[in-house]
XYZ file of C-alpha atoms in Angstrom:
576
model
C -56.240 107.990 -2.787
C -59.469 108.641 -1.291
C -60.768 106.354 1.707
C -63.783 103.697 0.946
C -65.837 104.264 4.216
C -66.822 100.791 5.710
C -69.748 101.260 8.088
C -69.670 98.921 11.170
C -72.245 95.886 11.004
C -73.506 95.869 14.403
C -77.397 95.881 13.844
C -80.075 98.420 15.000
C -81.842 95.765 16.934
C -78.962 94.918 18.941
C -77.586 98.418 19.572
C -81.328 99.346 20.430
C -81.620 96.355 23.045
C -77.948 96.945 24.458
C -78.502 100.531 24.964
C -81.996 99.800 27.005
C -80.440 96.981 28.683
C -77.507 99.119 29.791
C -78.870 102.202 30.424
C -76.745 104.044 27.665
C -77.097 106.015 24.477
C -78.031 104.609 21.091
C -74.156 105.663 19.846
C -72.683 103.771 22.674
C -75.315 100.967 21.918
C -73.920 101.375 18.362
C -70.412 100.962 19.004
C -70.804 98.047 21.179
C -72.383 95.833 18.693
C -70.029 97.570 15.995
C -67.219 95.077 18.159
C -69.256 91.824 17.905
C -71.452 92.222 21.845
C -74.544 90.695 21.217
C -75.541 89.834 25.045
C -75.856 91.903 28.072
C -73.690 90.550 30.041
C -70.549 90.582 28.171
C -71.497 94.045 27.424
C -71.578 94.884 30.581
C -68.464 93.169 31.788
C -66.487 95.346 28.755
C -67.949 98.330 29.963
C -67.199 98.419 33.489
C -64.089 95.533 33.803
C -62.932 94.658 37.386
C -60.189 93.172 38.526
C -62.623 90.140 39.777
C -63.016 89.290 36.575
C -59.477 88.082 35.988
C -59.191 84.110 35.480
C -57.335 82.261 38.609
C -53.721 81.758 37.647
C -54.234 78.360 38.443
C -56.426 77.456 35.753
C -52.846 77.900 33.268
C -51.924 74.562 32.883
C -48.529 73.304 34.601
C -48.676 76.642 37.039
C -49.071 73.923 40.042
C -46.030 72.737 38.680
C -43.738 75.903 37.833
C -44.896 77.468 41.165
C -43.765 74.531 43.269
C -40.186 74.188 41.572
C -39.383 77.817 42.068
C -40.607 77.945 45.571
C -38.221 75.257 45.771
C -35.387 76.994 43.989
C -36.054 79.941 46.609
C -35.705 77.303 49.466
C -33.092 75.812 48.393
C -30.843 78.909 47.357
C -30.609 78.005 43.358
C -29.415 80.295 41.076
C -32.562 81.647 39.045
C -32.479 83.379 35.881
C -35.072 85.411 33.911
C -34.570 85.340 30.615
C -36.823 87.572 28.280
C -37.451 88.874 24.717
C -35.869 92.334 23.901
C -39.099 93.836 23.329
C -41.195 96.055 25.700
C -43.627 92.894 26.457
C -40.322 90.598 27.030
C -38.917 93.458 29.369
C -41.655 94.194 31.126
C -42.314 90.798 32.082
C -39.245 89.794 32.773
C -39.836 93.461 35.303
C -42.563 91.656 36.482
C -40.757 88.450 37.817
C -37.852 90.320 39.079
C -39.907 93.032 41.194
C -41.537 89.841 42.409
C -38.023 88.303 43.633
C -37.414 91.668 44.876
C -40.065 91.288 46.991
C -39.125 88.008 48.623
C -35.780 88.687 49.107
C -34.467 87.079 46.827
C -31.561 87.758 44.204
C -32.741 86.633 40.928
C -30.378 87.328 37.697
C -31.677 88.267 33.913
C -30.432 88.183 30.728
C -32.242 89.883 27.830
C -30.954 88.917 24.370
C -29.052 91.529 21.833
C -31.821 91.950 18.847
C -28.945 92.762 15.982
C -26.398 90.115 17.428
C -28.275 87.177 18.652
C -31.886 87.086 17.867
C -35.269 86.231 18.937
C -35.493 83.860 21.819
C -33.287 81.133 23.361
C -30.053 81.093 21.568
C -27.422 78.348 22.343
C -24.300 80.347 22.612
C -26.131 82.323 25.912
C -27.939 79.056 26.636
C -24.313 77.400 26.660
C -22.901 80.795 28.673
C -25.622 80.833 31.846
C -25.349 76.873 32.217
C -21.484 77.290 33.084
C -22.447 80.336 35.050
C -23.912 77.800 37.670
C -27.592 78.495 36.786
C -30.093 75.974 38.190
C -33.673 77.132 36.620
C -34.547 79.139 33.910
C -37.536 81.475 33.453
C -38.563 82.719 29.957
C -40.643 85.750 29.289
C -42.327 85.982 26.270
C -40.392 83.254 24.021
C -38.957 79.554 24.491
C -42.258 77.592 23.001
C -40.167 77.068 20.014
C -36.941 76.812 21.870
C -36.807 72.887 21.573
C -33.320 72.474 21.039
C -31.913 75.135 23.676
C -34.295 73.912 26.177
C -33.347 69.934 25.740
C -29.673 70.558 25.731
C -30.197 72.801 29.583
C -32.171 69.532 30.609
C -29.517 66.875 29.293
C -27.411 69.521 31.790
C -29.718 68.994 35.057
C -31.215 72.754 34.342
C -34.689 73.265 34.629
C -36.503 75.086 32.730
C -40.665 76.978 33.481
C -41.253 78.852 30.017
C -43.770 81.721 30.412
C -44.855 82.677 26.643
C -47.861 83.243 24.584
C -46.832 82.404 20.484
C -47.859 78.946 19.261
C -45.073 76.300 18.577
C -46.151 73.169 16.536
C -43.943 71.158 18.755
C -43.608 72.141 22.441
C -39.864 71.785 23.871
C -39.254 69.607 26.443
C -39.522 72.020 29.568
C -40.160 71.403 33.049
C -43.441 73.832 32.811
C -45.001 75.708 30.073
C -46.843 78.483 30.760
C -48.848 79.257 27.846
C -52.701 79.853 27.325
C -52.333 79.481 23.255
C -50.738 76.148 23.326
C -52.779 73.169 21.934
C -55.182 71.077 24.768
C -54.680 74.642 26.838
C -58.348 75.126 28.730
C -57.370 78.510 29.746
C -60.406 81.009 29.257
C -58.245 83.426 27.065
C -55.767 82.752 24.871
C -55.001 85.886 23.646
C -52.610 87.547 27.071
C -49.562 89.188 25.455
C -46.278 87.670 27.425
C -46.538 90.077 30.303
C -49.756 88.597 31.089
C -48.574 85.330 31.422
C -45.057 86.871 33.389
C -48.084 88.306 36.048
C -49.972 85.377 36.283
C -47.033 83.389 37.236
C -46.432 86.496 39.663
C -49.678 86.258 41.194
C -49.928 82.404 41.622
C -46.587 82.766 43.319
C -47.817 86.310 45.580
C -50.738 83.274 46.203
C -48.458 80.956 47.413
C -45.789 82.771 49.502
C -49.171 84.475 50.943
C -49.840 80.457 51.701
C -53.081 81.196 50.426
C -55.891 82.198 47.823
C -55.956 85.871 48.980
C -52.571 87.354 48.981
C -51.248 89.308 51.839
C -51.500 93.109 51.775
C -47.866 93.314 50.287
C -47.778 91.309 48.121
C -51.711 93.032 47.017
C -49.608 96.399 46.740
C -46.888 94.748 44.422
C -49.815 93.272 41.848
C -51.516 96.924 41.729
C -48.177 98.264 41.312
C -47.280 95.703 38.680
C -50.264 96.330 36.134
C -48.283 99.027 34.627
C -45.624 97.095 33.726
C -48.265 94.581 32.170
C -50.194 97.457 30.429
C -47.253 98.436 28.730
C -46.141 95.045 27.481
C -50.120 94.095 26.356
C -50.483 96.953 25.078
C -47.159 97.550 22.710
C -47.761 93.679 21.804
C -51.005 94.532 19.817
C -52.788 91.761 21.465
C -56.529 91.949 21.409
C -57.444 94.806 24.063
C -60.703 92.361 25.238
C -61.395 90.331 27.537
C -58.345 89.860 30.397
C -56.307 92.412 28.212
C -58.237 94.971 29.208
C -59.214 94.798 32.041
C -54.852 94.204 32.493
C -54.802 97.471 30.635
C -57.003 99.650 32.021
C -56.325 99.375 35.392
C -52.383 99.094 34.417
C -53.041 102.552 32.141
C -54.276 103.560 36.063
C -51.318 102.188 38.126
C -48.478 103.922 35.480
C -50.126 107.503 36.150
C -50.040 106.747 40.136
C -46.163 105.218 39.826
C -43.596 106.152 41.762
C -41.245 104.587 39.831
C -38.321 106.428 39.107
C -37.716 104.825 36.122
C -41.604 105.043 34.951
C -41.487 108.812 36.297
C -38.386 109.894 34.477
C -39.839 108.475 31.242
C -43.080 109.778 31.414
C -41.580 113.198 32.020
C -39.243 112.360 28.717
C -42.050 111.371 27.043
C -44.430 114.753 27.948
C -46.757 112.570 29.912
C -46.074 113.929 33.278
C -49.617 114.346 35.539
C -52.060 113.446 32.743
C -54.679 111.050 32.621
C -52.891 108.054 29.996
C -54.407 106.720 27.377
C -53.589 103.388 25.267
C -52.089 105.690 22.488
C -50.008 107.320 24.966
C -48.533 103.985 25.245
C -48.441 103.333 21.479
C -47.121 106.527 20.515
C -44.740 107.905 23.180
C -43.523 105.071 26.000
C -43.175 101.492 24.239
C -41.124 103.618 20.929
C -39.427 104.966 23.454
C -38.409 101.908 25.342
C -38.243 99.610 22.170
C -35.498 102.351 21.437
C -32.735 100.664 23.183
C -33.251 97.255 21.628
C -33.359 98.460 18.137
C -30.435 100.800 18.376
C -28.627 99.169 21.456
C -29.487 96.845 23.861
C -32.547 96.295 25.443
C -31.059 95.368 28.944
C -30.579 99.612 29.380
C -34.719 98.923 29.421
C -35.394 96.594 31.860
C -32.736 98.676 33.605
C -34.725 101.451 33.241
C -37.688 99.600 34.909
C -36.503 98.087 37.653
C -33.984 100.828 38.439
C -34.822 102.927 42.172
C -32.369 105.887 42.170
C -33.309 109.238 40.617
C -30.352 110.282 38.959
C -29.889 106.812 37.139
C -33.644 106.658 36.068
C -32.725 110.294 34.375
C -29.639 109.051 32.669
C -31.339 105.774 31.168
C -34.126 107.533 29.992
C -32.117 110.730 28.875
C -30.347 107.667 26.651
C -33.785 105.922 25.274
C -34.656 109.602 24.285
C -31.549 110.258 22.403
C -31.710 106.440 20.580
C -35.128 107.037 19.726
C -34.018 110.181 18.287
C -31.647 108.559 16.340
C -33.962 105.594 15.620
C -36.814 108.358 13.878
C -33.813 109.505 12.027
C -32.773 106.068 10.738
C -35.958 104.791 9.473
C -36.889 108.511 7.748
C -33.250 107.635 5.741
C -34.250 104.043 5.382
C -37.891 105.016 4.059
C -36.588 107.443 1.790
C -34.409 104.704 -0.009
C -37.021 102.447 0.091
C -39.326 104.903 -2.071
C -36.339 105.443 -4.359
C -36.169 101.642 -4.959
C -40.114 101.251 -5.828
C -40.151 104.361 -7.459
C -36.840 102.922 -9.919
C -38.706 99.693 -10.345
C -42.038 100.445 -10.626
C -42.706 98.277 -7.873
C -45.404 100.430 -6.771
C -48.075 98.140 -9.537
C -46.599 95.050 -7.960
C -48.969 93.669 -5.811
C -46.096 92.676 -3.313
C -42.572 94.811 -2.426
C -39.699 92.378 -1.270
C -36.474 94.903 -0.834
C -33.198 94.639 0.435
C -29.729 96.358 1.033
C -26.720 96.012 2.973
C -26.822 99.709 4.461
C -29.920 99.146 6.454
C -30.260 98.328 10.014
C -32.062 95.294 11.007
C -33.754 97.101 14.213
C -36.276 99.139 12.291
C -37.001 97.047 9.442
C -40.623 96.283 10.603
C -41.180 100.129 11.123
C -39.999 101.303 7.525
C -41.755 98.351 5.893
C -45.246 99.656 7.809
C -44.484 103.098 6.569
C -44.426 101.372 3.252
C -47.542 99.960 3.447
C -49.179 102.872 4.281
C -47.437 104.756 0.921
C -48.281 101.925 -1.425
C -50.934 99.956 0.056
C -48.865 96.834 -0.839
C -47.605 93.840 1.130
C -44.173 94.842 1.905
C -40.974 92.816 3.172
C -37.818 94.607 4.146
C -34.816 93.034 4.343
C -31.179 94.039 5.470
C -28.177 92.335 4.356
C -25.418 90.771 5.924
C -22.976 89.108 3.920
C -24.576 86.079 2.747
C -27.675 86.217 5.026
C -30.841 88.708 4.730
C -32.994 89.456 7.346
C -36.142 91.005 7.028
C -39.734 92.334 8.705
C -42.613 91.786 6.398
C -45.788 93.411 6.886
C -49.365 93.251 4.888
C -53.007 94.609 4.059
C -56.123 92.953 5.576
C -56.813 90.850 2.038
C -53.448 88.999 2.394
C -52.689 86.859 5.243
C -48.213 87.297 4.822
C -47.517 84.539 7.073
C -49.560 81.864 4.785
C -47.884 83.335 1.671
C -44.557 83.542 3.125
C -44.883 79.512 4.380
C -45.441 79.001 0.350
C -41.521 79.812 -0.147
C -40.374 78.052 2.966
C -37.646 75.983 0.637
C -36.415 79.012 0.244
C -36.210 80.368 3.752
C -33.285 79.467 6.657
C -36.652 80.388 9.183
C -39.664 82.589 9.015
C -42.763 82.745 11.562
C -44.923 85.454 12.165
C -48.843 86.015 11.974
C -51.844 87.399 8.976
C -50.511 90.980 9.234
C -46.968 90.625 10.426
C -43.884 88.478 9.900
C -39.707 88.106 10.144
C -37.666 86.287 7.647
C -33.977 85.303 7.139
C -32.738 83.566 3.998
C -29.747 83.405 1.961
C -29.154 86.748 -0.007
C -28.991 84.521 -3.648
C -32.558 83.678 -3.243
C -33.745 86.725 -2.817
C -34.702 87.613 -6.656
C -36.468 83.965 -6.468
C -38.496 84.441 -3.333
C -39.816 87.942 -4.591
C -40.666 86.212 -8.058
C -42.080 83.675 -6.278
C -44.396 85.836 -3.554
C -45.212 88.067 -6.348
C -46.800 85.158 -8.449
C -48.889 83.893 -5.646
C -50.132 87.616 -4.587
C -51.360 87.942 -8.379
C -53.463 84.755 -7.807
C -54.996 86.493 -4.846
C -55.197 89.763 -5.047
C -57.227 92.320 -6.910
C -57.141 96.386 -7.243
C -59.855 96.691 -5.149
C -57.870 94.582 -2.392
C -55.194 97.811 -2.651
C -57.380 100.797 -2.303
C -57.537 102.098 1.212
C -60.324 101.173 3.480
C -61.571 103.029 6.837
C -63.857 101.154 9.150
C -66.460 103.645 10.609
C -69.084 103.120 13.339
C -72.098 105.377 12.927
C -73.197 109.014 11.311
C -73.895 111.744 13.595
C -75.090 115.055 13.434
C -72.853 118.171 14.909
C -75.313 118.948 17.075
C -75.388 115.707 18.771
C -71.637 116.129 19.732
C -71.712 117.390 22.975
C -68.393 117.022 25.731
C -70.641 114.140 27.875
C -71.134 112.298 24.495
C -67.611 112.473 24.505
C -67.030 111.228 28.164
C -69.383 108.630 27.214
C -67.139 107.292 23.935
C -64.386 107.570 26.356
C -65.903 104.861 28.652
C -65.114 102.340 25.402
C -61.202 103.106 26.348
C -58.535 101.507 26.416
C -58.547 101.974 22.649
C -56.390 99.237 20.214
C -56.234 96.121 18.907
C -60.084 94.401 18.200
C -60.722 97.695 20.201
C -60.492 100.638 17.849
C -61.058 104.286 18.279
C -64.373 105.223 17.615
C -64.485 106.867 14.100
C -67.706 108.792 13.231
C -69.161 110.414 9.905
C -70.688 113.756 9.696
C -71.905 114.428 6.690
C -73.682 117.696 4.662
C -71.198 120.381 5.972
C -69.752 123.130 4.914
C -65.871 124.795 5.877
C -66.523 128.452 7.366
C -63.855 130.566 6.984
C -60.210 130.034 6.265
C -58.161 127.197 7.018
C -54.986 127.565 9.275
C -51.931 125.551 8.270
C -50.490 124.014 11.443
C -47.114 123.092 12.993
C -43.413 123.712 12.562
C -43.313 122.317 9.091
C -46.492 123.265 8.176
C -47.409 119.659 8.415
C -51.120 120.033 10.007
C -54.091 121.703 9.190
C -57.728 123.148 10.903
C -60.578 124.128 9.820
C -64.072 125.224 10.873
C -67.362 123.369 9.642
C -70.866 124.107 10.161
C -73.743 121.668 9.543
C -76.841 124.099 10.368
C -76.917 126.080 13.363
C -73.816 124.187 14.774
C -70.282 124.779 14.318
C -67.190 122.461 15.176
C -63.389 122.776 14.723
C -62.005 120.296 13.245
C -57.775 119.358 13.165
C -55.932 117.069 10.652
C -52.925 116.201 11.656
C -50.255 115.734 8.848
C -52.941 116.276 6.308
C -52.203 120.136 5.400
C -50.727 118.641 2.102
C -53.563 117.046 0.631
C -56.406 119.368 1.663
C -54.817 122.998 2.302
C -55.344 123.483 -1.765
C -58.549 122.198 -2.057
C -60.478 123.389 1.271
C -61.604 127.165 1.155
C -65.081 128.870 3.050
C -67.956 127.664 1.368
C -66.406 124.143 0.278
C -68.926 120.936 1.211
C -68.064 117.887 2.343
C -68.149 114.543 4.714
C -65.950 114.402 8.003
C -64.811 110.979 9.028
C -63.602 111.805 12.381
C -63.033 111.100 16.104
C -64.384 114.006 18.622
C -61.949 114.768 21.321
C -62.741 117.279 24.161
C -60.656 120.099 24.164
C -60.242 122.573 27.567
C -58.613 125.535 27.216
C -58.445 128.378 29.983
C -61.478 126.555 31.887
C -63.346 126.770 28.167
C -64.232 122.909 27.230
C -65.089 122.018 23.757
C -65.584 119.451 21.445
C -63.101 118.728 18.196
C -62.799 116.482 15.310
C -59.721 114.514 15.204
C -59.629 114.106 11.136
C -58.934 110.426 10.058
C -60.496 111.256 6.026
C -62.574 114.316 4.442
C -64.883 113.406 1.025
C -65.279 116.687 -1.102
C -69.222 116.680 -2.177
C -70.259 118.187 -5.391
C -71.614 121.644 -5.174
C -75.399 122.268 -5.258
């Protein structure tokens, strides 16, 4: 189904003032008030972040509090554990704290849950475990804000607990210190740091304090710098707004991962085909965090913090020679999964239902949130995917912009053993009975909300350009909008009035990709769509028109540079 372009709704008056004001072109002007900058300043500030922009760690509220009961724990020679989420922002952070402890000297433990076997967050049967291991305070990384129970039973034991976490809670456990800019009454500046954020603010209020002041000493400086990659990767798998504190975190992180000396970081870059290139936020996206999500979904997600913290060459190989081979297996698992998943819509004609709730014992409960986003972007349909366990489902739901799933999902919460999530994303786990009931249910309240129009496939697009205009330092100067993500998206531009020269070339092993020349005038631009050979190979010959929605991409090859278009949609125009 063909795209509905949605221009962005920055207007001409601001992009006119913020490009005079900042000394840059009318496009850039464009695509900064495209994101919602209105004034100079914070215009500026995006543009060129520094690292003196980043909020004191001190302003967190009870970081007085957690940094003087661990210095104290340190002193004192208490056993300290870290205990994180399974996912790359839970195990970076928790890499975070323990490179930290490294640093002092001091020989603090971790435990990062099993995803299949135990769950998200604090569970009491590991809770129960590390209290008789003689553990005196905990740390959480990126969960234990809704760890109530867990958290009072390790203080009715004498165990202190400092959460470090960044999801809401509508009550807040009973911890010694919680760390958290998004909890109610917080007067933190930004509420929007994914977990490893808050892990490195800790970090850095403690660097601050073991430095016995506000400017940290020159090693414990070098371990911050050197940090910021673990934090880019965890703020930037997360899908946290890539604004504000996130990016300047990412930016400079994206900087301190190519300059790592990590073992661990080298051996999966080199894994990964990232080896001595500049890295990019989708470099992230696309290659590292799948790869290092790999071992939670298919294993265990300790082999990742592993992986990060580890120092010796040959290990580092052999972890991340294992996170390639479960991520191979992972691609292979969800490309069965998907396939069944199809099957079932297809069978049911769940495909004109504005919501798809599925379920079946065979599937693994690591990759459910991937397969439902692949169906999503088959069906254009809220989608929940559930595996089943005896009596107990679990699923990952996922949705379009028009339906916020968490809301909906709260509607059935009778239903439900727990669900929690956010507008686009969500996890579920209910009894395997109520299943038919809970789909009949969701269904009924998507038809009350929902229309066609809600289902046909959008693409947001910042400005029209002319070929011409595309030249490699208009390029450089999109790229100064980077890191790219969440509240932050790729530039997309529209060419429009052009016309293929020549033959297209189908692409790739499979045949999966496809290029194409088009000229608008005197100018002439290659342009690449990647997995798109099926829908255009048969319909794109010389002399066809039609509109590019695209992003250009500088290509150098044998000292030749060169600008491309990166497809995201083509619109065929009539002839004449």
């Amino acid at each position: 189904m063909q795209k509905r372009w949605i221009f962005g709704s920055g207007e001409p008056a601001v992009r006119d003032r913020l490009s005079h004001q900042l000394g840059v072109t009318p496009l850039i002007g464009q695509l900064l008030a495209n994101r919602g900058f209105i004034e100079r300043d914070e215009a500026d500030s995006f543009l060129w972040p520094k690292l003196t922009q980043l909020h004191d760690p001190e302003l967190l509220s009870d970081m007085s509090k957690a940094v003087g009961r661990i210095r104290s724990a340190v002193k004192n020679r208490e056993k300290i554990v870290i205990y994180g989420d399974y996912d790359v922002d839970g195990t970076t952070g928790s890499a975070v704290l323990l490179k930290f402890f490294e640093q002092v000297d001091y020989p603090a433990e971790s435990y990062i849950p099993h995803r299949v076997e135990e769950g998200y967050g604090l569970n009491m049967d590991a809770v129960k475990e590390l209290a008789e291991s003689g553990m005196n305070l905990m740390i959480t990384v990126d969960c234990g804000t809704k760890a109530s129970e867990p958290i009072r039973f390790l203080q009715e034991k004498g165990i202190d607990v400092v959460v470090t976490d960044h999801h809401l809670a509508d009550e807040l456990p009973p911890a010694y210190a919680i760390i958290n800019p998004s909890v109610e009454g917080s007067e933190y500046p930004f509420m929007h740091l994914a977990g490893s954020g808050v892990a490195f603010k800790l970090a850095w209020a403690l660097s601050q304090s073991f430095s016995n002041q506000k400017k940290v000493s020159p090693e414990f400086r070098e371990y911050l710098l050197t940090a910021l990659g673990f934090v880019a990767l965890g703020t930037v798998a997360d899908v946290v707004p890539l604004l504000g504190e996130n990016r300047i975190l990412a930016r400079f992180g994206l900087t301190a991962l190519r300059e790592s000396k990590s073992p661990g970081i080298l051996a999966l870059s080199e894994k990964a085909g990232l080896q001595n290139r500049k890295l990019r936020a989708s470099d992230v996206s696309f290659r590292l965090a799948p790869r290092l999500n790999a071992a939670g979904r298919m294993g265990h997600a300790r082999e990742t913090l592993e992986l990060l913290m580890i120092n010796e060459e040959g290990r580092a190989f052999e972890l991340a020679s294992a996170l390639e081979d479960q991520n191979k297996e992972r691609k292979k698992l969800v490309e069965t999964m998907f396939k069944e998943a199809r099957e079932m819509v297809e069978a049911g004609a769940l495909n004109e239902s504005p919501v798809i709730v599925l379920s079946s014992p065979d599937w693994h409960v690591g990759v459910m949130g991937i397969v439902a986003s692949r169906i999503i972007e088959t069906y254009r349909r809220p989608c929940i995917v559930m595996a089943l366990n005896g009596n107990i489902a679990k699923g990952s739901a996922r949705s379009i912009r028009a339906y916020h799933i968490t809301e909906a999902i709260s509607t059935c919460s009778d239903l439900l053993i727990s669900f929690g999530g956010h507008s686009q994303a969500a996890g579920v786990q209910i009894e395997s009975d109520r299943i038919p009931e809970f789909r009949s249910r969701l269904v009924e309240h998507a038809e009350g909300i929902l229309t066609e129009e809600d289902f046909a496939p959008v693409l947001e697009v910042d400005s029209e350009v002319l070929l011409a205009q595309l030249s490699p330092q208009l390029v450089r100067d999109i790229e100064s909008l980077e890191p790219f993500g969440e509240q932050n998206p790729e530039p997309v531009l529209v060419a429009t009035g052009l016309a293929v020269a020549g033959v297209p070339k189908v692409m790739g092993s499979q045949g999966n990709h496809i290029s194409f020349i088009v000229r608008q005038g005197e100018m002439s631009l290659r342009a690449v769509g990647f997995g798109m050979a099926a829908e255009l190979k048969d319909v794109l010959e010389s002399g066809v028109r039609c509109s590019l929605a695209f992003t250009p991409t500088i290509n150098e090859f044998r000292g030749k540079v060169s600008v491309e278009l990166m497809l995201k949609d083509v619109h065929l125009l009539p002839d004449g």
